[in-house]
Amino acid sequence: MQSDILILGIESSCDDTSASVTKNNQVLSNLIANQQIHKKFGGVVPELASRDHQINIIPVVDNALKTAKVSINDINYIAFTEGPGLIGSLLVGSSFARFLSLSLDIPCIGINHMKAHILSNFINSEPKFPFISLTVSGGHTQLVLVKSFSNMKIIGQTLDDAVGETFDKSAKILGLEYPGGPIIDKLSIEGDPNSFEFTKPRVDGLNFSFSGLKSNIVQRISNQIKSDKNFIKKNLKDLCASIQNTIITILIDKIEKALKIYNIDKIAISGGVSANSELRKRISTKCKINNWNLYLPELQYCTDNAAMIAISAYYKIINNDITEASQSVYSRNNW
Ligand code: KG4
Ligand code: ZN
């Protein structure tokens, strides 16, 4: 019988410093230090993100080990995010992981952040292949045909802005803090989703485009403010609900299209925007009606976390799929 595999996962691709300890496919700890410094800038400032990772990384890793009640000497593998993401941020996590690996003689595995988001669905769950994955985060929007842990093919992606970015930029014009996605989600609960109509992009096939919608939202709101400076205040909840409704409708339409084209009845959603309550509710209803299988990560594993990095490494190890970690980190998706 194979002995237990203990993995220390490290994630630092954007503005969250996270460390996790997993035992086989079980999460023993998952610690995340959110960087508050970006709120006042309305978006992530890369230079400040790197500096905060540097401050956070040692206490976060230390806490993850303590919470899991595991000593660093018991760790069998160290997994880290090698890309895509902000280069300065990635360098902090990857350098730290490589240094630990070298000094303690523990093998180290580089993980693709986007594939890890997809595999976050395997934490406390066992999705069946093949499935279509919709990965919706702050920097990416992808439809992926997933045939196995290692066989993943991008079948659609955004031609311009990402979904999370659209939520965040809309929030900014509404005067809400960064990240705006969760705030829009919350305010939408009491809003009327049909009170404002925004332009829906017409993109053939399985690709997405959000820049037209984003401009339309900004223009409509800016014009209204000219004639009524209290326009946002008076309509905030309705605006949030209408923006959210437009975005979620676009996503659900594409999911349906992808399932039909590939004749698949299983869908997995992941990434920060998969925490959106309206998306979760509407896709759950759709799946029930159509008898499709739906895989959704628990809320704590939707946004960036190191548990998904460690779990991805676990499946690489048991499937004998470990390749050399890249010599360097990368900002753009490389697959
Ligand atoms: O996956 P993630 O944590 O980081 C990236 O890899 O980008 O995703 C962050 C994005 C942000 O744009 C944030 O506004 C969005 O996910 N987000 C949400 C919600 N929670 C996070 N968007 C809509 N509704 C939410 N509940
Ligand atoms: Zn992410």
mmCIF file of C-alpha atoms and ligand atoms in Angstrom:
data_model
loop_
_atom_site.group_PDB
_atom_site.id
_atom_site.type_symbol
_atom_site.label_atom_id
_atom_site.label_comp_id
_atom_site.label_asym_id
_atom_site.label_seq_id
_atom_site.Cartn_x
_atom_site.Cartn_y
_atom_site.Cartn_z
ATOM 1 C CA MET A 1 0.000 0.000 0.000
ATOM 2 C CA GLN A 2 1.280 3.437 -0.930
ATOM 3 C CA SER A 3 2.001 5.622 2.089
ATOM 4 C CA ASP A 4 0.335 8.984 2.627
ATOM 5 C CA ILE A 5 1.502 11.909 0.507
ATOM 6 C CA LEU A 6 1.866 15.199 2.374
ATOM 7 C CA ILE A 7 2.109 18.293 0.196
ATOM 8 C CA LEU A 8 2.797 21.926 1.040
ATOM 9 C CA GLY A 9 1.090 24.163 -1.560
ATOM 10 C CA ILE A 10 2.045 27.793 -2.115
ATOM 11 C CA GLU A 11 0.002 30.278 -4.198
ATOM 12 C CA SER A 12 1.118 33.859 -4.879
ATOM 13 C CA SER A 13 -0.006 34.644 -8.436
ATOM 14 C CA CYS A 14 -1.887 37.866 -7.741
ATOM 15 C CA ASP A 15 -2.767 39.604 -4.481
ATOM 16 C CA ASP A 16 -3.462 36.707 -2.108
ATOM 17 C CA THR A 17 -0.648 34.910 -0.297
ATOM 18 C CA SER A 18 -1.825 31.392 0.436
ATOM 19 C CA ALA A 19 -0.339 28.185 1.846
ATOM 20 C CA SER A 20 -1.985 24.827 2.312
ATOM 21 C CA VAL A 21 -1.089 21.375 3.581
ATOM 22 C CA THR A 22 -2.812 18.380 2.024
ATOM 23 C CA LYS A 23 -2.661 14.700 2.925
ATOM 24 C CA ASN A 24 -3.492 12.719 -0.208
ATOM 25 C CA ASN A 25 -6.641 14.406 -1.579
ATOM 26 C CA GLN A 26 -7.633 15.800 1.808
ATOM 27 C CA VAL A 27 -7.056 19.439 2.813
ATOM 28 C CA LEU A 28 -5.523 19.718 6.307
ATOM 29 C CA SER A 29 -5.089 23.502 6.185
ATOM 30 C CA ASN A 30 -5.641 26.358 3.757
ATOM 31 C CA LEU A 31 -4.479 29.777 4.947
ATOM 32 C CA ILE A 32 -4.967 32.956 2.914
ATOM 33 C CA ALA A 33 -3.602 36.440 3.653
ATOM 34 C CA ASN A 34 -5.657 38.960 1.652
ATOM 35 C CA GLN A 35 -3.817 42.143 0.773
ATOM 36 C CA GLN A 36 -5.919 45.122 1.811
ATOM 37 C CA ILE A 37 -3.532 47.717 0.374
ATOM 38 C CA HIS A 38 -5.069 47.544 -3.137
ATOM 39 C CA LYS A 39 -8.567 48.611 -2.045
ATOM 40 C CA LYS A 40 -7.768 52.320 -2.146
ATOM 41 C CA PHE A 41 -6.293 52.040 -5.669
ATOM 42 C CA GLY A 42 -9.366 50.308 -7.125
ATOM 43 C CA GLY A 43 -7.257 47.426 -8.449
ATOM 44 C CA VAL A 44 -4.125 45.386 -7.818
ATOM 45 C CA VAL A 45 -0.856 47.372 -7.886
ATOM 46 C CA PRO A 46 1.743 44.734 -8.937
ATOM 47 C CA GLU A 47 4.717 46.292 -7.136
ATOM 48 C CA LEU A 48 2.798 46.544 -3.853
ATOM 49 C CA ALA A 49 1.494 42.988 -4.268
ATOM 50 C CA SER A 50 5.055 41.594 -4.515
ATOM 51 C CA ARG A 51 6.136 43.474 -1.411
ATOM 52 C CA ASP A 52 3.166 42.206 0.597
ATOM 53 C CA HIS A 53 3.806 38.625 -0.543
ATOM 54 C CA GLN A 54 7.339 38.993 0.789
ATOM 55 C CA ILE A 55 5.983 40.099 4.173
ATOM 56 C CA ASN A 56 3.233 37.458 4.300
ATOM 57 C CA ILE A 57 4.852 34.331 2.931
ATOM 58 C CA ILE A 58 6.765 33.096 5.978
ATOM 59 C CA PRO A 59 3.933 33.578 8.528
ATOM 60 C CA VAL A 60 1.355 32.106 6.134
ATOM 61 C CA VAL A 61 3.423 28.972 5.420
ATOM 62 C CA ASP A 62 4.252 28.629 9.114
ATOM 63 C CA ASN A 63 0.560 28.915 10.042
ATOM 64 C CA ALA A 64 -0.491 26.407 7.386
ATOM 65 C CA LEU A 65 1.941 23.841 8.826
ATOM 66 C CA LYS A 66 0.888 24.576 12.423
ATOM 67 C CA THR A 67 -2.840 24.396 11.598
ATOM 68 C CA ALA A 68 -2.279 21.054 9.846
ATOM 69 C CA LYS A 69 -0.141 19.907 12.820
ATOM 70 C CA VAL A 70 2.572 18.876 10.379
ATOM 71 C CA SER A 71 6.311 19.576 10.590
ATOM 72 C CA ILE A 72 8.085 20.828 7.443
ATOM 73 C CA ASN A 73 10.278 17.711 7.692
ATOM 74 C CA ASP A 74 7.227 15.487 7.165
ATOM 75 C CA ILE A 75 6.332 17.188 3.865
ATOM 76 C CA ASN A 76 6.911 14.935 0.818
ATOM 77 C CA TYR A 77 6.460 17.543 -1.929
ATOM 78 C CA ILE A 78 6.319 21.334 -2.237
ATOM 79 C CA ALA A 79 3.956 22.653 -4.929
ATOM 80 C CA PHE A 80 3.909 26.247 -6.107
ATOM 81 C CA THR A 81 2.159 28.355 -8.764
ATOM 82 C CA GLU A 82 4.503 28.962 -11.683
ATOM 83 C CA GLY A 83 2.014 31.005 -13.782
ATOM 84 C CA PRO A 84 0.037 32.658 -15.196
ATOM 85 C CA GLY A 85 0.009 35.701 -12.964
ATOM 86 C CA LEU A 86 1.927 38.822 -11.970
ATOM 87 C CA ILE A 87 5.631 38.142 -12.429
ATOM 88 C CA GLY A 88 6.788 39.868 -9.230
ATOM 89 C CA SER A 89 4.149 38.054 -7.179
ATOM 90 C CA LEU A 90 4.927 34.669 -8.745
ATOM 91 C CA LEU A 91 8.649 35.153 -8.131
ATOM 92 C CA VAL A 92 8.116 35.511 -4.375
ATOM 93 C CA GLY A 93 6.206 32.208 -4.078
ATOM 94 C CA SER A 94 8.353 30.281 -6.546
ATOM 95 C CA SER A 95 11.677 31.461 -5.091
ATOM 96 C CA PHE A 96 10.495 30.615 -1.591
ATOM 97 C CA ALA A 97 9.317 27.157 -2.690
ATOM 98 C CA ARG A 98 12.541 26.424 -4.608
ATOM 99 C CA PHE A 99 14.671 27.566 -1.695
ATOM 100 C CA LEU A 100 12.769 25.311 0.736
ATOM 101 C CA SER A 101 13.007 22.456 -1.731
ATOM 102 C CA LEU A 102 16.739 22.828 -2.203
ATOM 103 C CA SER A 103 17.619 23.366 1.436
ATOM 104 C CA LEU A 104 15.473 20.507 2.795
ATOM 105 C CA ASP A 105 15.843 18.182 -0.185
ATOM 106 C CA ILE A 106 12.088 17.975 -0.792
ATOM 107 C CA PRO A 107 10.998 17.664 -4.455
ATOM 108 C CA CYS A 108 9.221 20.684 -5.806
ATOM 109 C CA ILE A 109 6.430 20.800 -8.427
ATOM 110 C CA GLY A 110 5.377 23.833 -10.509
ATOM 111 C CA ILE A 111 1.618 24.146 -11.105
ATOM 112 C CA ASN A 112 -0.400 26.071 -13.706
ATOM 113 C CA HIS A 113 -2.816 28.374 -11.862
ATOM 114 C CA MET A 114 -5.667 27.980 -14.380
ATOM 115 C CA LYS A 115 -5.510 24.184 -14.368
ATOM 116 C CA ALA A 116 -5.446 24.336 -10.567
ATOM 117 C CA HIS A 117 -8.682 26.375 -10.555
ATOM 118 C CA ILE A 118 -10.293 23.577 -12.610
ATOM 119 C CA LEU A 119 -8.981 20.934 -10.211
ATOM 120 C CA SER A 120 -10.321 22.844 -7.189
ATOM 121 C CA ASN A 121 -13.475 20.906 -8.059
ATOM 122 C CA PHE A 122 -11.733 17.735 -6.865
ATOM 123 C CA ILE A 123 -11.429 18.987 -3.286
ATOM 124 C CA ASN A 124 -13.929 16.920 -1.260
ATOM 125 C CA SER A 125 -15.592 15.780 -4.480
ATOM 126 C CA GLU A 126 -14.955 13.328 -7.334
ATOM 127 C CA PRO A 127 -16.034 14.785 -10.688
ATOM 128 C CA LYS A 128 -16.243 12.307 -13.558
ATOM 129 C CA PHE A 129 -14.428 12.902 -16.865
ATOM 130 C CA PRO A 130 -15.037 14.197 -19.470
ATOM 131 C CA PHE A 131 -16.550 17.507 -18.441
ATOM 132 C CA ILE A 132 -16.676 21.074 -19.681
ATOM 133 C CA SER A 133 -15.033 23.577 -17.360
ATOM 134 C CA LEU A 134 -15.878 27.259 -17.181
ATOM 135 C CA THR A 135 -13.075 29.081 -15.374
ATOM 136 C CA VAL A 136 -13.985 32.638 -14.502
ATOM 137 C CA SER A 137 -11.503 34.750 -12.571
ATOM 138 C CA GLY A 138 -10.148 38.277 -12.364
ATOM 139 C CA GLY A 139 -7.748 37.773 -15.254
ATOM 140 C CA HIS A 140 -9.194 34.864 -17.263
ATOM 141 C CA THR A 141 -12.384 33.532 -18.810
ATOM 142 C CA GLN A 142 -12.004 30.085 -20.319
ATOM 143 C CA LEU A 143 -14.092 27.180 -21.485
ATOM 144 C CA VAL A 144 -12.029 24.005 -21.303
ATOM 145 C CA LEU A 145 -12.755 20.464 -22.439
ATOM 146 C CA VAL A 146 -11.362 18.315 -19.618
ATOM 147 C CA LYS A 147 -10.818 14.657 -20.523
ATOM 148 C CA SER A 148 -8.448 13.734 -17.686
ATOM 149 C CA PHE A 149 -6.202 15.378 -15.086
ATOM 150 C CA SER A 150 -3.633 16.070 -17.773
ATOM 151 C CA ASN A 151 -5.755 16.242 -20.937
ATOM 152 C CA MET A 152 -7.272 19.735 -20.977
ATOM 153 C CA LYS A 153 -8.064 21.700 -24.131
ATOM 154 C CA ILE A 154 -9.139 25.343 -24.249
ATOM 155 C CA ILE A 155 -12.260 25.512 -26.458
ATOM 156 C CA GLY A 156 -13.212 29.129 -25.817
ATOM 157 C CA GLN A 157 -11.817 32.193 -24.102
ATOM 158 C CA THR A 158 -12.245 35.913 -23.825
ATOM 159 C CA LEU A 159 -10.998 37.995 -26.708
ATOM 160 C CA ASP A 160 -10.474 40.990 -24.420
ATOM 161 C CA ASP A 161 -11.503 41.538 -20.769
ATOM 162 C CA ALA A 162 -12.143 38.805 -18.214
ATOM 163 C CA VAL A 163 -15.445 38.353 -16.363
ATOM 164 C CA GLY A 164 -13.989 39.267 -12.962
ATOM 165 C CA GLU A 165 -12.460 42.384 -14.471
ATOM 166 C CA THR A 166 -15.893 43.369 -15.829
ATOM 167 C CA PHE A 167 -17.395 42.993 -12.352
ATOM 168 C CA ASP A 168 -14.505 44.967 -10.814
ATOM 169 C CA LYS A 169 -14.532 47.820 -13.371
ATOM 170 C CA SER A 170 -18.330 48.132 -13.116
ATOM 171 C CA ALA A 171 -18.001 48.296 -9.339
ATOM 172 C CA LYS A 172 -15.388 51.015 -9.661
ATOM 173 C CA ILE A 173 -17.689 53.302 -11.670
ATOM 174 C CA LEU A 174 -20.387 52.651 -9.070
ATOM 175 C CA GLY A 175 -17.947 53.897 -6.404
ATOM 176 C CA LEU A 176 -17.530 50.474 -4.776
ATOM 177 C CA GLU A 177 -14.289 49.079 -3.359
ATOM 178 C CA TYR A 178 -11.952 46.558 -5.017
ATOM 179 C CA PRO A 179 -12.631 43.692 -5.539
ATOM 180 C CA GLY A 180 -16.095 44.700 -6.646
ATOM 181 C CA GLY A 181 -17.451 41.280 -7.699
ATOM 182 C CA PRO A 182 -18.504 40.132 -4.224
ATOM 183 C CA ILE A 183 -19.976 43.579 -3.406
ATOM 184 C CA ILE A 184 -22.085 43.629 -6.599
ATOM 185 C CA ASP A 185 -23.203 40.087 -5.725
ATOM 186 C CA LYS A 186 -24.359 41.216 -2.265
ATOM 187 C CA LEU A 187 -26.079 44.421 -3.394
ATOM 188 C CA SER A 188 -27.859 42.596 -6.228
ATOM 189 C CA ILE A 189 -29.895 40.527 -3.797
ATOM 190 C CA GLU A 190 -32.291 43.451 -3.221
ATOM 191 C CA GLY A 191 -32.115 44.850 -6.765
ATOM 192 C CA ASP A 192 -34.305 44.334 -9.830
ATOM 193 C CA PRO A 193 -32.215 42.474 -12.470
ATOM 194 C CA ASN A 194 -34.449 43.741 -15.288
ATOM 195 C CA SER A 195 -34.393 47.447 -14.461
ATOM 196 C CA PHE A 196 -31.523 48.318 -16.846
ATOM 197 C CA GLU A 197 -30.640 46.676 -20.108
ATOM 198 C CA PHE A 198 -27.016 46.545 -21.251
ATOM 199 C CA THR A 199 -25.528 45.538 -24.602
ATOM 200 C CA LYS A 200 -24.825 41.827 -24.875
ATOM 201 C CA PRO A 201 -21.814 40.989 -27.070
ATOM 202 C CA ARG A 202 -22.325 38.908 -30.190
ATOM 203 C CA VAL A 203 -19.338 36.618 -30.408
ATOM 204 C CA ASP A 204 -19.553 33.522 -32.573
ATOM 205 C CA GLY A 205 -18.548 30.113 -31.261
ATOM 206 C CA LEU A 206 -17.354 29.636 -27.722
ATOM 207 C CA ASN A 207 -15.265 32.779 -27.291
ATOM 208 C CA PHE A 208 -16.301 35.696 -25.084
ATOM 209 C CA SER A 209 -15.939 39.463 -25.263
ATOM 210 C CA PHE A 210 -16.616 41.800 -22.362
ATOM 211 C CA SER A 211 -15.003 45.085 -23.409
ATOM 212 C CA GLY A 212 -18.141 46.301 -25.269
ATOM 213 C CA LEU A 213 -20.338 45.547 -22.282
ATOM 214 C CA LYS A 214 -17.879 47.267 -19.955
ATOM 215 C CA SER A 215 -17.822 50.413 -22.122
ATOM 216 C CA ASN A 216 -21.620 50.347 -22.377
ATOM 217 C CA ILE A 217 -21.973 50.187 -18.584
ATOM 218 C CA VAL A 218 -19.478 53.031 -18.062
ATOM 219 C CA GLN A 219 -21.065 55.210 -20.776
ATOM 220 C CA ARG A 220 -24.661 54.681 -19.619
ATOM 221 C CA ILE A 221 -23.818 55.514 -16.018
ATOM 222 C CA SER A 222 -21.624 58.532 -16.921
ATOM 223 C CA ASN A 223 -24.411 59.974 -19.115
ATOM 224 C CA GLN A 224 -27.048 59.546 -16.414
ATOM 225 C CA ILE A 225 -24.829 61.220 -13.809
ATOM 226 C CA LYS A 226 -24.637 64.328 -16.039
ATOM 227 C CA SER A 227 -28.367 64.925 -15.615
ATOM 228 C CA ASP A 228 -28.721 63.575 -12.072
ATOM 229 C CA LYS A 229 -25.719 63.467 -9.778
ATOM 230 C CA ASN A 230 -27.560 61.168 -7.372
ATOM 231 C CA PHE A 231 -28.313 58.633 -10.122
ATOM 232 C CA ILE A 232 -26.012 55.920 -8.724
ATOM 233 C CA LYS A 233 -27.172 56.417 -5.163
ATOM 234 C CA LYS A 234 -30.840 56.158 -6.153
ATOM 235 C CA ASN A 235 -30.349 53.104 -8.374
ATOM 236 C CA LEU A 236 -27.361 51.271 -6.886
ATOM 237 C CA LYS A 237 -29.017 47.921 -6.116
ATOM 238 C CA ASP A 238 -30.922 47.832 -9.420
ATOM 239 C CA LEU A 239 -27.755 48.710 -11.355
ATOM 240 C CA CYS A 240 -25.798 45.932 -9.593
ATOM 241 C CA ALA A 241 -28.544 43.365 -10.199
ATOM 242 C CA SER A 242 -28.865 44.351 -13.886
ATOM 243 C CA ILE A 243 -25.095 44.245 -14.518
ATOM 244 C CA GLN A 244 -24.834 40.880 -12.758
ATOM 245 C CA ASN A 245 -27.835 39.506 -14.641
ATOM 246 C CA THR A 246 -26.304 40.510 -18.004
ATOM 247 C CA ILE A 247 -22.923 38.902 -17.207
ATOM 248 C CA ILE A 248 -24.405 35.662 -15.835
ATOM 249 C CA THR A 249 -26.742 35.305 -18.827
ATOM 250 C CA ILE A 250 -23.736 35.555 -21.187
ATOM 251 C CA LEU A 251 -21.888 32.851 -19.217
ATOM 252 C CA ILE A 252 -24.836 30.460 -19.038
ATOM 253 C CA ASP A 253 -25.574 30.820 -22.763
ATOM 254 C CA LYS A 254 -21.969 29.839 -23.595
ATOM 255 C CA ILE A 255 -21.992 26.886 -21.194
ATOM 256 C CA GLU A 256 -25.133 25.543 -22.870
ATOM 257 C CA LYS A 257 -23.565 26.000 -26.277
ATOM 258 C CA ALA A 258 -20.354 24.166 -25.255
ATOM 259 C CA LEU A 259 -22.253 21.224 -23.743
ATOM 260 C CA LYS A 260 -24.272 20.911 -26.932
ATOM 261 C CA ILE A 261 -21.298 21.126 -29.314
ATOM 262 C CA TYR A 262 -19.288 18.507 -27.405
ATOM 263 C CA ASN A 263 -22.301 16.399 -26.458
ATOM 264 C CA ILE A 264 -21.292 16.400 -22.789
ATOM 265 C CA ASP A 265 -23.615 16.497 -19.793
ATOM 266 C CA LYS A 266 -21.156 17.469 -17.064
ATOM 267 C CA ILE A 267 -20.073 20.995 -16.192
ATOM 268 C CA ALA A 268 -17.530 22.282 -13.637
ATOM 269 C CA ILE A 269 -17.238 25.951 -12.744
ATOM 270 C CA SER A 270 -14.258 27.496 -10.953
ATOM 271 C CA GLY A 271 -12.332 30.724 -10.306
ATOM 272 C CA GLY A 272 -13.258 33.751 -8.224
ATOM 273 C CA VAL A 273 -16.492 34.497 -10.095
ATOM 274 C CA SER A 274 -17.738 30.929 -9.429
ATOM 275 C CA ALA A 275 -18.453 32.249 -5.911
ATOM 276 C CA ASN A 276 -21.196 34.433 -7.412
ATOM 277 C CA SER A 277 -24.505 33.472 -5.816
ATOM 278 C CA GLU A 278 -26.621 34.241 -8.897
ATOM 279 C CA LEU A 279 -24.356 32.154 -11.165
ATOM 280 C CA ARG A 280 -24.468 29.244 -8.694
ATOM 281 C CA LYS A 281 -28.248 29.484 -8.365
ATOM 282 C CA ARG A 282 -29.024 29.776 -12.070
ATOM 283 C CA ILE A 283 -26.616 27.095 -13.241
ATOM 284 C CA SER A 284 -27.879 24.709 -10.528
ATOM 285 C CA THR A 285 -31.457 25.179 -11.724
ATOM 286 C CA LYS A 286 -30.421 24.740 -15.376
ATOM 287 C CA CYS A 287 -28.545 21.526 -14.546
ATOM 288 C CA LYS A 288 -31.501 20.106 -12.589
ATOM 289 C CA ILE A 289 -33.920 20.802 -15.444
ATOM 290 C CA ASN A 290 -31.603 19.290 -18.073
ATOM 291 C CA ASN A 291 -30.307 16.446 -15.935
ATOM 292 C CA TRP A 292 -26.683 17.627 -16.242
ATOM 293 C CA ASN A 293 -24.071 16.967 -13.570
ATOM 294 C CA LEU A 294 -22.773 20.124 -11.944
ATOM 295 C CA TYR A 295 -19.474 20.471 -10.062
ATOM 296 C CA LEU A 296 -18.950 23.639 -8.045
ATOM 297 C CA PRO A 297 -16.068 24.233 -5.622
ATOM 298 C CA GLU A 298 -16.855 25.148 -2.015
ATOM 299 C CA LEU A 299 -16.796 28.939 -1.619
ATOM 300 C CA GLN A 300 -13.383 28.974 0.113
ATOM 301 C CA TYR A 301 -11.838 27.207 -2.925
ATOM 302 C CA CYS A 302 -13.357 29.516 -5.598
ATOM 303 C CA THR A 303 -11.023 32.478 -5.181
ATOM 304 C CA ASP A 304 -7.231 32.052 -5.194
ATOM 305 C CA ASN A 305 -6.064 29.458 -2.672
ATOM 306 C CA ALA A 306 -3.115 27.130 -2.167
ATOM 307 C CA ALA A 307 -5.253 24.039 -1.532
ATOM 308 C CA MET A 308 -5.999 23.839 -5.264
ATOM 309 C CA ILE A 309 -2.237 24.033 -5.973
ATOM 310 C CA ALA A 310 -1.467 21.189 -3.548
ATOM 311 C CA ILE A 311 -4.367 19.039 -4.831
ATOM 312 C CA SER A 312 -3.188 19.561 -8.429
ATOM 313 C CA ALA A 313 0.258 18.336 -7.405
ATOM 314 C CA TYR A 314 -1.291 15.303 -5.704
ATOM 315 C CA TYR A 315 -3.031 14.212 -8.905
ATOM 316 C CA LYS A 316 0.179 14.775 -10.889
ATOM 317 C CA ILE A 317 2.075 12.541 -8.447
ATOM 318 C CA ILE A 318 -0.395 9.650 -8.408
ATOM 319 C CA ASN A 319 -0.753 9.803 -12.209
ATOM 320 C CA ASN A 320 3.042 9.839 -12.731
ATOM 321 C CA ASP A 321 2.732 13.141 -14.534
ATOM 322 C CA ILE A 322 5.487 15.154 -12.876
ATOM 323 C CA THR A 323 7.546 17.153 -15.310
ATOM 324 C CA GLU A 324 10.414 19.501 -14.507
ATOM 325 C CA ALA A 325 9.139 22.804 -13.082
ATOM 326 C CA SER A 326 9.735 25.646 -15.581
ATOM 327 C CA GLN A 327 13.032 27.408 -15.127
ATOM 328 C CA SER A 328 11.116 30.613 -14.591
ATOM 329 C CA VAL A 329 7.611 31.877 -13.882
ATOM 330 C CA TYR A 330 5.278 33.060 -16.692
ATOM 331 C CA SER A 331 2.704 35.831 -16.891
ATOM 332 C CA ARG A 332 0.525 34.438 -19.701
ATOM 333 C CA ASN A 333 -1.181 31.106 -19.897
ATOM 334 C CA ASN A 334 1.184 28.659 -21.571
ATOM 335 C CA TRP A 335 -1.128 25.879 -22.609
HETATM 336 O O1 KG4 B 1 -9.684 33.537 -9.020
HETATM 337 P P1 KG4 B 1 -9.513 34.849 -8.357
HETATM 338 O O2 KG4 B 1 -9.485 34.871 -6.853
HETATM 339 O O3 KG4 B 1 -8.198 35.552 -8.826
HETATM 340 C C1 KG4 B 1 -7.706 35.493 -10.117
HETATM 341 O O4 KG4 B 1 -7.074 34.456 -10.460
HETATM 342 O O5 KG4 B 1 -7.988 36.461 -10.853
HETATM 343 O O6 KG4 B 1 -10.679 35.794 -8.904
HETATM 344 C C2 KG4 B 1 -10.841 37.101 -8.449
HETATM 345 C C3 KG4 B 1 -12.053 37.704 -9.144
HETATM 346 C C4 KG4 B 1 -12.229 39.187 -8.872
HETATM 347 O O7 KG4 B 1 -12.441 39.852 -10.100
HETATM 348 C C5 KG4 B 1 -13.462 39.241 -7.994
HETATM 349 O O8 KG4 B 1 -14.225 40.435 -8.134
HETATM 350 C C6 KG4 B 1 -14.240 38.044 -8.489
HETATM 351 O O9 KG4 B 1 -13.252 37.055 -8.701
HETATM 352 N N1 KG4 B 1 -15.243 37.562 -7.510
HETATM 353 C C7 KG4 B 1 -16.571 37.619 -7.714
HETATM 354 C C8 KG4 B 1 -17.178 37.101 -6.534
HETATM 355 N N2 KG4 B 1 -16.191 36.741 -5.659
HETATM 356 C C9 KG4 B 1 -14.994 37.028 -6.279
HETATM 357 N N3 KG4 B 1 -17.295 38.064 -8.768
HETATM 358 C C10 KG4 B 1 -18.630 38.002 -8.672
HETATM 359 N N4 KG4 B 1 -19.287 37.534 -7.573
HETATM 360 C C11 KG4 B 1 -18.613 37.078 -6.493
HETATM 361 N N5 KG4 B 1 -19.261 36.617 -5.423
HETATM 362 ZN ZN ZN B 2 -7.158 32.679 -9.792
#
